[in-house]
mmCIF file of C-alpha atoms in Angstrom:
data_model
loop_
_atom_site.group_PDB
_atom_site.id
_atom_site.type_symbol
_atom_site.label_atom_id
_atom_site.label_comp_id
_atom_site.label_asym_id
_atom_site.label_seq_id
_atom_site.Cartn_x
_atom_site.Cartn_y
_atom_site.Cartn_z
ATOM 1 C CA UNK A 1 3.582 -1.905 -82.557
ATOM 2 C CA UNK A 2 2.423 -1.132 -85.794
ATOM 3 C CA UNK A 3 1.478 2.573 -84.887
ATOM 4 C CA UNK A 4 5.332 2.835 -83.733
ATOM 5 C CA UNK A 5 6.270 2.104 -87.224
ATOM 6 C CA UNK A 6 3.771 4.300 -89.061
ATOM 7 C CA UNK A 7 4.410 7.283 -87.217
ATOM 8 C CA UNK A 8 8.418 6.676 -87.613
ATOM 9 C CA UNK A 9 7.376 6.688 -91.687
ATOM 10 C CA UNK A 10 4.909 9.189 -92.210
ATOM 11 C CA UNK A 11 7.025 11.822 -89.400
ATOM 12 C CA UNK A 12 10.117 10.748 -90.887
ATOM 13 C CA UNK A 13 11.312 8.612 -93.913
ATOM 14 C CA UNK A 14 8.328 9.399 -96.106
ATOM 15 C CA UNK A 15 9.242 13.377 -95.446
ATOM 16 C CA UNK A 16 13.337 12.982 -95.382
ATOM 17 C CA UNK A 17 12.354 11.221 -98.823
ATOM 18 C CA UNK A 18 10.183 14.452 -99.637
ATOM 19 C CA UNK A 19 13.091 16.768 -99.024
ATOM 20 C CA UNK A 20 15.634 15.070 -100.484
ATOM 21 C CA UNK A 21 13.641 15.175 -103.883
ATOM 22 C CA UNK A 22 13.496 18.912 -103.501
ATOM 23 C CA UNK A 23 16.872 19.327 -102.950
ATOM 24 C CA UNK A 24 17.987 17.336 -105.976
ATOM 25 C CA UNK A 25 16.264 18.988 -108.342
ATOM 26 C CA UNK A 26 18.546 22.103 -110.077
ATOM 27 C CA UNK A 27 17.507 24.910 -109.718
ATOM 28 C CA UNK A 28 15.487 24.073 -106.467
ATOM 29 C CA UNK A 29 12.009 25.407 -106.076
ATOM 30 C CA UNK A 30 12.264 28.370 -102.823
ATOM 31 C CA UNK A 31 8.859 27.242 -102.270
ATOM 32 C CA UNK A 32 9.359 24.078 -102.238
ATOM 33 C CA UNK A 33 12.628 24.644 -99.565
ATOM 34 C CA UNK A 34 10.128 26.702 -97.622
ATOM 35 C CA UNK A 35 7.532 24.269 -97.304
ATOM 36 C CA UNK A 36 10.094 21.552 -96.178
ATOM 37 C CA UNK A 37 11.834 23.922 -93.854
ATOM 38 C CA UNK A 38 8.623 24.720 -92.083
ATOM 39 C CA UNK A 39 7.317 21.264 -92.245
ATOM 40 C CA UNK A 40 10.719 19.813 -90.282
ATOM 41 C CA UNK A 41 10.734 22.974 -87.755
ATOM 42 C CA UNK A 42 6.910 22.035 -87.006
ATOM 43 C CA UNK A 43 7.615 18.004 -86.349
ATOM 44 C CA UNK A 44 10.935 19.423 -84.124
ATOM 45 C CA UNK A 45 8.899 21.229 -82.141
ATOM 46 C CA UNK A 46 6.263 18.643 -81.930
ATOM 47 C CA UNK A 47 9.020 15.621 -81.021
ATOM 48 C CA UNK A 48 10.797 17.973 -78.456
ATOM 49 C CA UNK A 49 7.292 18.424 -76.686
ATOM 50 C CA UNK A 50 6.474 14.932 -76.902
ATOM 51 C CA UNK A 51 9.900 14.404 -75.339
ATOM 52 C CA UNK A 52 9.001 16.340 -72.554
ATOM 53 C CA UNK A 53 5.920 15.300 -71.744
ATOM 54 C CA UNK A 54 5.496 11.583 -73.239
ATOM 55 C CA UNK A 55 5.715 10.161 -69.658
ATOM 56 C CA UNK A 56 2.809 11.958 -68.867
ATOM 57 C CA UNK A 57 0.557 11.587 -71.990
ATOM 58 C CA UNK A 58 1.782 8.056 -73.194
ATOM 59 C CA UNK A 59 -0.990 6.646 -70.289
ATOM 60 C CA UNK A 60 -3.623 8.272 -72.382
ATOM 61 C CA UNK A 61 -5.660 5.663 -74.326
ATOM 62 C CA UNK A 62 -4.801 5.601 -77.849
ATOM 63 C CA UNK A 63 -1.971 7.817 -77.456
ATOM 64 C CA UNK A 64 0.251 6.060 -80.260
ATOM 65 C CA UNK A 65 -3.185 6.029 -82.864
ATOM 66 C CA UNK A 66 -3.491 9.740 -82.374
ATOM 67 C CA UNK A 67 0.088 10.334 -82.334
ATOM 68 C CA UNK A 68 0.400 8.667 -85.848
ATOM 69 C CA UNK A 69 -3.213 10.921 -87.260
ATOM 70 C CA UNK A 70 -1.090 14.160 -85.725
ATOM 71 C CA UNK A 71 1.516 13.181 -88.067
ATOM 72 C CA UNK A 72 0.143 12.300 -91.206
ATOM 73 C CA UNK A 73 -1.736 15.281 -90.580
ATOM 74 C CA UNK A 74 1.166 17.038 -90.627
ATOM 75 C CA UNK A 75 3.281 15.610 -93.656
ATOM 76 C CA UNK A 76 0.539 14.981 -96.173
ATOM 77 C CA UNK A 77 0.950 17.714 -98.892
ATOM 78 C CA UNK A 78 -2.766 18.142 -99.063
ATOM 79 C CA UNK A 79 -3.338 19.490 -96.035
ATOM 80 C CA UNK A 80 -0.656 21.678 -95.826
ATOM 81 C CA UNK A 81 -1.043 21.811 -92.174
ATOM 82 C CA UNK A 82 2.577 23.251 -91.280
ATOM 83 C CA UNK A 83 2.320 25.628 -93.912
ATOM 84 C CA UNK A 84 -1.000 27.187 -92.246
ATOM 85 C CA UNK A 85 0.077 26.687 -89.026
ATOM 86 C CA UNK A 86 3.144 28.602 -89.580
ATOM 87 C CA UNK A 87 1.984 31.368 -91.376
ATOM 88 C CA UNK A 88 -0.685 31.592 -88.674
ATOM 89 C CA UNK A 89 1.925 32.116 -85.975
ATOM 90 C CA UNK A 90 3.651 34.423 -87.545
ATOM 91 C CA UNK A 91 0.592 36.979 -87.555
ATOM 92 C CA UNK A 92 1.207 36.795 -83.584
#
């Protein structure tokens, strides 16, 4: 239960929080935009596999603990994993 509500808040709230702070700032950082953009178009793409195959992997042992690493992962600004992994696509 507690993983459910970890991964909602770092895949979602902490993030939406995130973006709306770049978008209220005048004049807004393209950066900034651009690292939001690519972060949400990286979790979409991540939540619409899940959806697809989350009857399948959801068996797995520790699915929901490794679901909610994927994601911090993901929205930390640290690691500026969507960022890389973007950019990294993009050469293919």
């Amino acid at each position: 239960m507690l993983s459910h509500v970890l991964s909602a808040w770092f895949a979602f709230l902490l993030p939406c929080y995130g973006t709306w702070k770049a978008l209220s700032h005048r004049p807004v950082s393209e950066p900034e935009l651009e690292k939001w953009a690519m972060y949400w178009s990286v979790v979409g793409a991540f939540v619409a596999l899940e959806y697809v195959a989350e009857w399948f992997i959801s068996w797995f042992p520790f699915y929901w603990e490794l679901k909610t690493i994927i994601l911090l992962f993901l929205s930390l600004p640290q690691t500026q994993a969507c960022t890389s992994n973007v950019r990294c696509s993009r050469e293919y």
